[in-house]
One Martini backbone bead per residue (centre of mass of N, CA, C, O) as a GRO file, in nm:
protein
  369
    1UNK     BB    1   0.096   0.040   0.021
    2UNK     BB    2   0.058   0.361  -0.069
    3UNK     BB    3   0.120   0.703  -0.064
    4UNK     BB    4   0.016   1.017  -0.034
    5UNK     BB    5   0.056   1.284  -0.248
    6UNK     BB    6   0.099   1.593  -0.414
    7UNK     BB    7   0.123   1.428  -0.698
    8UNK     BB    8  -0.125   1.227  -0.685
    9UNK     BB    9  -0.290   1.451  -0.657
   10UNK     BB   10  -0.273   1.612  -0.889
   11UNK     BB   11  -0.339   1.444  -1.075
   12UNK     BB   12  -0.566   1.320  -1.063
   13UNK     BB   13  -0.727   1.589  -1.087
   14UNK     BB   14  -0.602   1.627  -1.368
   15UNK     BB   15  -0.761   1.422  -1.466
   16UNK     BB   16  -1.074   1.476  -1.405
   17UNK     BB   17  -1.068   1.712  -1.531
   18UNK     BB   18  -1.053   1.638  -1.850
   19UNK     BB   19  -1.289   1.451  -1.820
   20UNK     BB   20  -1.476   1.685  -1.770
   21UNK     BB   21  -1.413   1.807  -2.073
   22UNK     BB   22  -1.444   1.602  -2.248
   23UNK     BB   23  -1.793   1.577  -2.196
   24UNK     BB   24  -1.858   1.914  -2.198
   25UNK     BB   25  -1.765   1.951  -2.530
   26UNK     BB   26  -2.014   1.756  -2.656
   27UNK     BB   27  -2.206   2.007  -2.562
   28UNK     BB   28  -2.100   2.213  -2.795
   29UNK     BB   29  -2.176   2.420  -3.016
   30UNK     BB   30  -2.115   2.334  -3.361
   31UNK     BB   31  -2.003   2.254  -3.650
   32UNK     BB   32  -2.082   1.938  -3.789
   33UNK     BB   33  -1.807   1.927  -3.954
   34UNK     BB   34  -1.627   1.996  -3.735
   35UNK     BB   35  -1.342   1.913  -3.584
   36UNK     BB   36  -1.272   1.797  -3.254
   37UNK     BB   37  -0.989   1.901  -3.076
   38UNK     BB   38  -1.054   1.953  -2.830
   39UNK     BB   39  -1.158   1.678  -2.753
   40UNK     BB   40  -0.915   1.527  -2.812
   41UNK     BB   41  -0.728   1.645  -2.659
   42UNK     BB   42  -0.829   1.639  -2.352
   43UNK     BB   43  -0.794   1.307  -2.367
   44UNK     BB   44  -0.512   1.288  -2.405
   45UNK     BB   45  -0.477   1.455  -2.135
   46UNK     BB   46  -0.583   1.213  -1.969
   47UNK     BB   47  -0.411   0.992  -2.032
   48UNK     BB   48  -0.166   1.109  -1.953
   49UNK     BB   49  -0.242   1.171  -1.651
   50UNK     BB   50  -0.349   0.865  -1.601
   51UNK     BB   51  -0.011   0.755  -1.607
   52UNK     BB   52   0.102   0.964  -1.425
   53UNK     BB   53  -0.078   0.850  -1.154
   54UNK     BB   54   0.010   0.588  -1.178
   55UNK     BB   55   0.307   0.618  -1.136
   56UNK     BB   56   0.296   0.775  -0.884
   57UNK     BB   57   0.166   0.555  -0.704
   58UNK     BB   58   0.376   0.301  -0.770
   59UNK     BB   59   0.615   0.535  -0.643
   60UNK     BB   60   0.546   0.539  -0.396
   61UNK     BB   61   0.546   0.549  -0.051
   62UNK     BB   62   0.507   0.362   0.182
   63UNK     BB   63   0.288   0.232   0.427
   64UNK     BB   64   0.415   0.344   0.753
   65UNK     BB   65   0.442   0.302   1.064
   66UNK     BB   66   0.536   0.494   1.305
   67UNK     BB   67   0.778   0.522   1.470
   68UNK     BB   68   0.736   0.579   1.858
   69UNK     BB   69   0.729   0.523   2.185
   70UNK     BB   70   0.533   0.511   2.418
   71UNK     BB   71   0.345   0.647   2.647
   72UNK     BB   72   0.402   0.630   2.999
   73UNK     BB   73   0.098   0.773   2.978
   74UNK     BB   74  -0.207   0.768   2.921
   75UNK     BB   75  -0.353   0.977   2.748
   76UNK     BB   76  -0.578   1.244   2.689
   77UNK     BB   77  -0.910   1.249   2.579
   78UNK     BB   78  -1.017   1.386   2.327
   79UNK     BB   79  -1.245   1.621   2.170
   80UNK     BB   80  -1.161   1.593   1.910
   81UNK     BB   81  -1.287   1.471   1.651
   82UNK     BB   82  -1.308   1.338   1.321
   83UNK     BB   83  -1.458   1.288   1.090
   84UNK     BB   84  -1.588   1.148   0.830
   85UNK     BB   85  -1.476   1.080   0.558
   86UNK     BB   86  -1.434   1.205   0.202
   87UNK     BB   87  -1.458   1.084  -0.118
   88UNK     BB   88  -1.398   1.283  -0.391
   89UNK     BB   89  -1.269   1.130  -0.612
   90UNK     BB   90  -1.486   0.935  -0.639
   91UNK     BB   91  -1.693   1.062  -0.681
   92UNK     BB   92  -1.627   1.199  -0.962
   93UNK     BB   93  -1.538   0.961  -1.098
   94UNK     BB   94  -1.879   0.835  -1.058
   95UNK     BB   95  -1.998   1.068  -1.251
   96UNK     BB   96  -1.825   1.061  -1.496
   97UNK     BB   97  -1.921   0.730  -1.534
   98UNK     BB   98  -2.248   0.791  -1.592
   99UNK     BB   99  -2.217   0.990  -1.820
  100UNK     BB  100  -2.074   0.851  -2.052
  101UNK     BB  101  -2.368   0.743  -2.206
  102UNK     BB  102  -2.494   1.029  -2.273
  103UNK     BB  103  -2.270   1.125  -2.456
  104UNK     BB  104  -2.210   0.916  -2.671
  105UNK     BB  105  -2.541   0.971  -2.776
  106UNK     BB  106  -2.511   1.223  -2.833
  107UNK     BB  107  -2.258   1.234  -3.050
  108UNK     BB  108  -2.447   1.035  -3.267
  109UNK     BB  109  -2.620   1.249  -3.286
  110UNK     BB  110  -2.778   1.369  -3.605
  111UNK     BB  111  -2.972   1.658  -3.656
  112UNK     BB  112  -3.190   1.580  -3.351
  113UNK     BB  113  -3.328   1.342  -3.376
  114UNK     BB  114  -3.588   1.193  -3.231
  115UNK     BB  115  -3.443   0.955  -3.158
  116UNK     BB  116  -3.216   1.062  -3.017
  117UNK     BB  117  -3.368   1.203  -2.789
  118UNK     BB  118  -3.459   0.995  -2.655
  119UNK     BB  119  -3.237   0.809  -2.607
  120UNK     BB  120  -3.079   1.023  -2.427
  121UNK     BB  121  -3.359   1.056  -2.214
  122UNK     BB  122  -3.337   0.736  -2.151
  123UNK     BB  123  -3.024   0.750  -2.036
  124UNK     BB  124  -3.076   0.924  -1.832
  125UNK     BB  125  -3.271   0.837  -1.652
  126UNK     BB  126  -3.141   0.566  -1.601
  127UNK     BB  127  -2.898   0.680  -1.474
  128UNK     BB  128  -3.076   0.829  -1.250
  129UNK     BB  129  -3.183   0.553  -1.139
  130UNK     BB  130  -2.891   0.439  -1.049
  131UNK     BB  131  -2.812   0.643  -0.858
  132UNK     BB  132  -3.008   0.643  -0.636
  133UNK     BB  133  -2.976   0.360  -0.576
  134UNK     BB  134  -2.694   0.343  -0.516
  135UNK     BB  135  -2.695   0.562  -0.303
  136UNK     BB  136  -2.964   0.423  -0.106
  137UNK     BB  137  -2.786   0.181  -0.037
  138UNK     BB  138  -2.476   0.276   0.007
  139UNK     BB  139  -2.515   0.497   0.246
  140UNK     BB  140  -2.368   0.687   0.521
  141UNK     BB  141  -2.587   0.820   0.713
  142UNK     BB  142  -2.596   0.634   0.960
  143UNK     BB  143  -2.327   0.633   1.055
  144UNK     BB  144  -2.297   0.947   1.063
  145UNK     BB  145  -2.499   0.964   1.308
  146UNK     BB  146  -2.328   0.798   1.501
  147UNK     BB  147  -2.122   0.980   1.518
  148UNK     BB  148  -2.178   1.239   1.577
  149UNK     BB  149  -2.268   1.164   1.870
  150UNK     BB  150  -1.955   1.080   1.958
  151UNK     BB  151  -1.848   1.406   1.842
  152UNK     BB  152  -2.015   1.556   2.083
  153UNK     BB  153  -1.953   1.420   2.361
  154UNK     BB  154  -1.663   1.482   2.340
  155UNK     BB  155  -1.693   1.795   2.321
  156UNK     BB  156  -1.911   1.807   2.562
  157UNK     BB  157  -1.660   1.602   2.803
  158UNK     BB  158  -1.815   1.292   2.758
  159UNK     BB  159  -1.699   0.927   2.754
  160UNK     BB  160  -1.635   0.625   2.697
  161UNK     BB  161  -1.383   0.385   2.753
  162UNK     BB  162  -1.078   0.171   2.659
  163UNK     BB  163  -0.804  -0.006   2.684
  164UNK     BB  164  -0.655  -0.089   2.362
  165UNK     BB  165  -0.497  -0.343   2.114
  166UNK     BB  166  -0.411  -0.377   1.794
  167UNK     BB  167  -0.463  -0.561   1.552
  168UNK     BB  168  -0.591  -0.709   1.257
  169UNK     BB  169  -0.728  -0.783   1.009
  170UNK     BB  170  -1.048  -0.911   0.971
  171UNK     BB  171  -1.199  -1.222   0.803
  172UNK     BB  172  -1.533  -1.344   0.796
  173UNK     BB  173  -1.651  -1.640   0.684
  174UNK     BB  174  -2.011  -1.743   0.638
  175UNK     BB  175  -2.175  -1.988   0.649
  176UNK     BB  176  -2.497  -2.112   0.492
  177UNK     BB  177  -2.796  -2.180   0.375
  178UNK     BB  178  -2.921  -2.156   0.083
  179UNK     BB  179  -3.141  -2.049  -0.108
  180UNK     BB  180  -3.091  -2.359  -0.280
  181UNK     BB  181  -3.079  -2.674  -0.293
  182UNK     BB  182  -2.741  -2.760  -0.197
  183UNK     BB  183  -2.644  -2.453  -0.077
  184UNK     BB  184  -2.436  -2.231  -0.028
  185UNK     BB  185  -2.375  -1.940   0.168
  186UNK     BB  186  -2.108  -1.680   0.144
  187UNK     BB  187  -2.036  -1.468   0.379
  188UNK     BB  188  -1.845  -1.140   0.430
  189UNK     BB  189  -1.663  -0.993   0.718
  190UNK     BB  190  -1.509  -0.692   0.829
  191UNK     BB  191  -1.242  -0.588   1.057
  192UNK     BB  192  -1.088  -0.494   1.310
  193UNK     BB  193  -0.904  -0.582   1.572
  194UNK     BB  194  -0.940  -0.533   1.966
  195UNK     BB  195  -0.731  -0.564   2.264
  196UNK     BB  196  -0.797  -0.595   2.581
  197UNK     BB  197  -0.682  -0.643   2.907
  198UNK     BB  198  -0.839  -0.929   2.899
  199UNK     BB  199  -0.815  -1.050   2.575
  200UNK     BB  200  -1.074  -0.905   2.441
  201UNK     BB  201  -1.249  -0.899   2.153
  202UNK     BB  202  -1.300  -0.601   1.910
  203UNK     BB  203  -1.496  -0.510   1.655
  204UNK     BB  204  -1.422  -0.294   1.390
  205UNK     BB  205  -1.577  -0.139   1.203
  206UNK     BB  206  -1.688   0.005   0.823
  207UNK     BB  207  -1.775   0.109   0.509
  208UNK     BB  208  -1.466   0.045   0.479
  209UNK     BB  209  -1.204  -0.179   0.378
  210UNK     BB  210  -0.958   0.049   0.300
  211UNK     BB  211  -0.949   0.138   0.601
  212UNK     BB  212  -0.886  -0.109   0.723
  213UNK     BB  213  -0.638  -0.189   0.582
  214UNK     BB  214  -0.513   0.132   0.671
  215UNK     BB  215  -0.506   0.052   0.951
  216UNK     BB  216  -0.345  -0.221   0.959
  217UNK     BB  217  -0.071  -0.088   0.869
  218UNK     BB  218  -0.042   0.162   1.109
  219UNK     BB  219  -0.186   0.059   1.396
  220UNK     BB  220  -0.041  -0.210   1.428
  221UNK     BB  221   0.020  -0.266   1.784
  222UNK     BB  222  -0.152  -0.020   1.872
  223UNK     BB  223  -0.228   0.192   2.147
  224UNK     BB  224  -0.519   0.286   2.309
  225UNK     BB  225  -0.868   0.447   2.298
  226UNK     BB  226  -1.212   0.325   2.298
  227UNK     BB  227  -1.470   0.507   2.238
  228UNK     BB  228  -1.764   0.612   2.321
  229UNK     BB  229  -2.087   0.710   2.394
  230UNK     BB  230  -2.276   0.839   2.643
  231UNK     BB  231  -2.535   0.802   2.444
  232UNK     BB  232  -2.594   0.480   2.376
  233UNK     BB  233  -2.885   0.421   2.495
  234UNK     BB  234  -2.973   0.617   2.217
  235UNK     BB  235  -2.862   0.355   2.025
  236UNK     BB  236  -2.931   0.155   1.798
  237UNK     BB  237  -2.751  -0.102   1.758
  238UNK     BB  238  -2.481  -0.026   1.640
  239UNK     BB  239  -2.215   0.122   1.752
  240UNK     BB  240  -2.017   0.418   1.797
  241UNK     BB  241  -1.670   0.394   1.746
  242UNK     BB  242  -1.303   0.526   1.873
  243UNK     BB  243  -0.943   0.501   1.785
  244UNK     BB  244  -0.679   0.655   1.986
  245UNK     BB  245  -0.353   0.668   1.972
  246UNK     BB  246  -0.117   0.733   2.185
  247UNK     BB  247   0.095   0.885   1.935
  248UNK     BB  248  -0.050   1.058   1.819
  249UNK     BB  249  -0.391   1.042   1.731
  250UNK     BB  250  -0.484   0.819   1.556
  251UNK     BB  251  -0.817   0.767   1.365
  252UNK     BB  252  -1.084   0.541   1.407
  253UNK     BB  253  -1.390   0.502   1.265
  254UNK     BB  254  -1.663   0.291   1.413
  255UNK     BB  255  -1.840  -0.019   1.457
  256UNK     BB  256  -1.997  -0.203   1.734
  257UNK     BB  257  -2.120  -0.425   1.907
  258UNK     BB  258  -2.382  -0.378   2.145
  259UNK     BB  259  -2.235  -0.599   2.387
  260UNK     BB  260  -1.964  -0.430   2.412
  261UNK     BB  261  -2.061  -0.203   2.538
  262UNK     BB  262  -2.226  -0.317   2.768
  263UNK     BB  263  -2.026  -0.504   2.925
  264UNK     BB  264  -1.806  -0.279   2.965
  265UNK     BB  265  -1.984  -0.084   3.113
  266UNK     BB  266  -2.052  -0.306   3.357
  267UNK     BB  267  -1.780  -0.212   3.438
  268UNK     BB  268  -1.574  -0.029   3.630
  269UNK     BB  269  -1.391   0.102   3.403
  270UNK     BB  270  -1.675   0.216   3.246
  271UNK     BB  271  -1.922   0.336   3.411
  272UNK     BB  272  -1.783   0.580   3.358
  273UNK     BB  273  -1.749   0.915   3.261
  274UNK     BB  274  -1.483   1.054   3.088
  275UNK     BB  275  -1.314   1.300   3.004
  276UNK     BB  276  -1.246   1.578   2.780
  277UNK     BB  277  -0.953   1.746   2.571
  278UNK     BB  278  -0.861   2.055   2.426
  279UNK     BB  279  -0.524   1.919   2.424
  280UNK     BB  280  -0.635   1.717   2.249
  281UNK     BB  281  -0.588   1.599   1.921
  282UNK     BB  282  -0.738   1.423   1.640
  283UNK     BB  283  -0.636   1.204   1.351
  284UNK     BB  284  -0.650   1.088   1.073
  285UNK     BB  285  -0.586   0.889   0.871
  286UNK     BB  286  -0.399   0.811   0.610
  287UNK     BB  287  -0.343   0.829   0.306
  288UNK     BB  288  -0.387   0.627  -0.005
  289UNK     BB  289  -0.319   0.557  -0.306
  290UNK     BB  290  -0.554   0.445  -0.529
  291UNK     BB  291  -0.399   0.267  -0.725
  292UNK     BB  292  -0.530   0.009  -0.894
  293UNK     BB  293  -0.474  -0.245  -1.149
  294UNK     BB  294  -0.784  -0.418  -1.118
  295UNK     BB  295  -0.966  -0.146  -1.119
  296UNK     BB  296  -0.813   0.055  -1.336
  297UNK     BB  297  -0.714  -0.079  -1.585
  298UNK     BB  298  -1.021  -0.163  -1.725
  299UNK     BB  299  -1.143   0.157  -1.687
  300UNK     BB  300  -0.886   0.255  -1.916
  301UNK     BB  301  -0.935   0.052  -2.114
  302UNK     BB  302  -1.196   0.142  -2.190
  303UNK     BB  303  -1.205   0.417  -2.241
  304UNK     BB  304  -1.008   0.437  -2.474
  305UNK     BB  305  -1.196   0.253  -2.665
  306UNK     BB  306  -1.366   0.423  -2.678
  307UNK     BB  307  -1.223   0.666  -2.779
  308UNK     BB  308  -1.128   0.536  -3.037
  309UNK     BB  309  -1.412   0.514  -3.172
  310UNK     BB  310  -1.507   0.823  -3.181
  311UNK     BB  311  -1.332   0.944  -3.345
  312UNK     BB  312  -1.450   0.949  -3.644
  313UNK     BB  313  -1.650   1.175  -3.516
  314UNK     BB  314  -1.444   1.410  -3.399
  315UNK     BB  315  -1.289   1.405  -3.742
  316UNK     BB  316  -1.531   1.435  -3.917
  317UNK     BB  317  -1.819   1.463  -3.802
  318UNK     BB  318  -2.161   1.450  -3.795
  319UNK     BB  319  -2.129   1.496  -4.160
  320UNK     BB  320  -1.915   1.227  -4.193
  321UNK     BB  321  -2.120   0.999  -4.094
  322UNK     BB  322  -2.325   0.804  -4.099
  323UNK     BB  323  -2.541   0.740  -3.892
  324UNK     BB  324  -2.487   0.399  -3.874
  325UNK     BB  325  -2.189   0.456  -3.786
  326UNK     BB  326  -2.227   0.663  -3.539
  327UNK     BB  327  -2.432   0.447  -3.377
  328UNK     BB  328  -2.220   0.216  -3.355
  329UNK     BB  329  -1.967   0.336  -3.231
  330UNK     BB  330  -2.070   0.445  -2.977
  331UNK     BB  331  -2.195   0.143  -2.893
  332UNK     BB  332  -1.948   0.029  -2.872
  333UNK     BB  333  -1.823   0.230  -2.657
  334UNK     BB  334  -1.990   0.211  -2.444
  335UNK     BB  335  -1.957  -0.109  -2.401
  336UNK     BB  336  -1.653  -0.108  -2.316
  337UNK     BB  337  -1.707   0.098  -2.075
  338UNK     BB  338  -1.870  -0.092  -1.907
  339UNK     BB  339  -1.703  -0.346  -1.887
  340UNK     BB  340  -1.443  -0.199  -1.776
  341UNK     BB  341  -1.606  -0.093  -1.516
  342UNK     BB  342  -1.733  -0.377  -1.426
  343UNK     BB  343  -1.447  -0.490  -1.366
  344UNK     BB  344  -1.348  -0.291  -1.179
  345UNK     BB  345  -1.560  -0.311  -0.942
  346UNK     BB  346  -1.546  -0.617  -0.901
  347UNK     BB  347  -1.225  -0.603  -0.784
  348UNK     BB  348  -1.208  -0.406  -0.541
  349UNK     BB  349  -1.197  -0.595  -0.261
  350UNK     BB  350  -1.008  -0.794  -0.389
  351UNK     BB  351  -0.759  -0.612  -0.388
  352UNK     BB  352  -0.773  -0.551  -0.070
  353UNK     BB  353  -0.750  -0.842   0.012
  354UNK     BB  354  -0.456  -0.900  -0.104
  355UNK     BB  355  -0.279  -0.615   0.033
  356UNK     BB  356  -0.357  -0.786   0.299
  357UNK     BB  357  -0.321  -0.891   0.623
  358UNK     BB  358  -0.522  -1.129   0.740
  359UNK     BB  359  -0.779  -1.236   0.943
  360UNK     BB  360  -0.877  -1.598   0.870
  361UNK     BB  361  -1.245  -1.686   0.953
  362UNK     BB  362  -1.429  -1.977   0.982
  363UNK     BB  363  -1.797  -2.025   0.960
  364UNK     BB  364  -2.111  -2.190   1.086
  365UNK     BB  365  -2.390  -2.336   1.053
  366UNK     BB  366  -2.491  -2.551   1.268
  367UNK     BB  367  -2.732  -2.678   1.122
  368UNK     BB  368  -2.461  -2.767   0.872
  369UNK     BB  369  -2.265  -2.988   1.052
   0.00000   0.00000   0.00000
């Protein structure tokens, strides 16, 4: 796992500027017969940039935990926590590849026919009723209320607290009776493992996997500070909890078991809540290189090739290409570009636990044992 730095932000950055200037040029209306160079320039420039976002990429510095040797006495507990980060590129790049199967329709239509603005505005339509689905789907804004209590309870000076020291991130395989007959069903939970004074284990989970494995490469063996909120009791199911290192104040937020939060809250060490304090300040994890080449090779691979297929409509205009051969090609390239795009969202989990070390435990439901 490599680290981000300022030029593989500024690279992505700057690939992401290129490719949203090359699909919102396909909407300037221009002479029909004239060659696009500008949208060809952009593109040209995104591919160049994004070759270099990659090679800065896996050319930086590797993400290490820093040495530093624990505080003779237990730090006293933060009062400001961070927020949930927010992937800003990620948002971006994926608003993105949403627009581009509506601009490759826009490009194909010549002469504004009702067919083509159909089509354009059924692929509208489609594309945003896919990303609201997506949206509400997969919205972490439960956790984020979740959390969010617990950095209230925090600043406004007392959580409930215990000392624990980091392990591994946990992948959890769980076997259980299939769908249909004689199959099995095997669900998959991550989370990072953290071990109390007692040696009992406490999973932090995160609505990313990808943090947890920055989390497991950064904070592994380090002791700290595991707080959750003074108001757990006004929280159903899953609680927010924060893990506080401390050598740095390093932390990360995330969900447990409302069961361990009862047990330990019933204990004496945890019965009473903690102060904290504005002298102390935490720090989110630090951040890490995005690209993954199981991940980005098929979808730069896919836009690449949708580029290629759609040059023809680009340099001849489009009054210089038949109608139905230049709904040929964009339709071509839409395929290209989705395919690429689905080969690489499907291999995301996998890249992140291939480059991760994991403790790896299988379970099944007794009934099938």
């Amino acid at each position: 796992m490599r680290r981000s730095t300022l030029l593989t932000r500024a690279l992505g950055t700057g690939a992401l500027a290129a490719a949203a200037t090359s699909l919102a040029l396909v909407y300037v209306p221009v002479t029909p017969s004239a060659p696009r160079l500008d949208t060809v320039g952009a593109l040209a420039a995104g591919a160049i940039l994004t070759a270099a976002w990659a090679l800065a990429c896996l050319t930086a510095p590797r993400l290490k935990a820093p040495v530093t040797s624990p505080p003779a006495e237990p730090p006293a507990l933060p009062a400001q926590l961070p927020s949930p980060p927010r992937d800003l590129g990620r948002a971006t790049g994926a608003t993105l590849i949403a627009l581009t199967p509506c601009t490759l329709v826009w490009l194909a239509m010549t002469g504004g026919t009702f067919i083509g603005s159909f089509l354009f505005f059924l692929t509208l339509f489609g594309t945003l009723k896919i990303a609201t689905f997506l949206r509400r789907s997969a919205s972490p804004k439960v956790f984020r209320d979740k959390v969010r209590v617990l950095i209230e309870d925090a600043a406004a000076g007392e959580v409930h607290a215990v000392r624990v020291r980091v392990g591994r991130p946990l992948l959890l395989r769980y076997s259980e009776r299939g769908d249909h007959p004689g199959q099995i069903s095997v669900t998959q939970e991550y989370s990072l493992l953290l071990h109390d004074a007692g040696g009992d284990e406490i999973p932090l989970a995160t609505t990313e996997v990808s943090e947890l494995a920055r989390a497991g490469e950064l904070l592994s063996g380090a002791q700290g500070w595991l707080m959750w909120s003074r108001r757990y009791k006004l929280i159903e199911s899953m609680q927010p909890v924060a893990f506080v290192a401390d050598h740095d104040g390093t932390t990360i937020l995330g969900l447990t078991n409302p069961a361990e939060v009862t047990y330990r809250t019933a204990t004496h060490s945890a019965r009473d809540p903690r102060p904290t304090t504005r002298d102390r300040r935490a720090r989110p994890l630090r951040r890490n290189a995005k690209f993954r080449l199981p991940v980005h090779g098929p979808i730069a691979t896919g836009a690449l090739l949708a580029s290629l297929l759609c040059l023809p409509a680009l340099l001849l205009g489009t009054d210089g290409l038949p109608a139905l051969f230049a709904w040929l090609l964009c339709g071509l390239a839409a395929a290209a570009f989705v395919y690429g795009v689905l080969r690489g969202v499907g291999a995301n989990t996998d890249s992140v636990v291939k480059d991760t070390e994991w403790t790896v435990r299988d379970e099944q439901d007794p009934s099938i044992t």
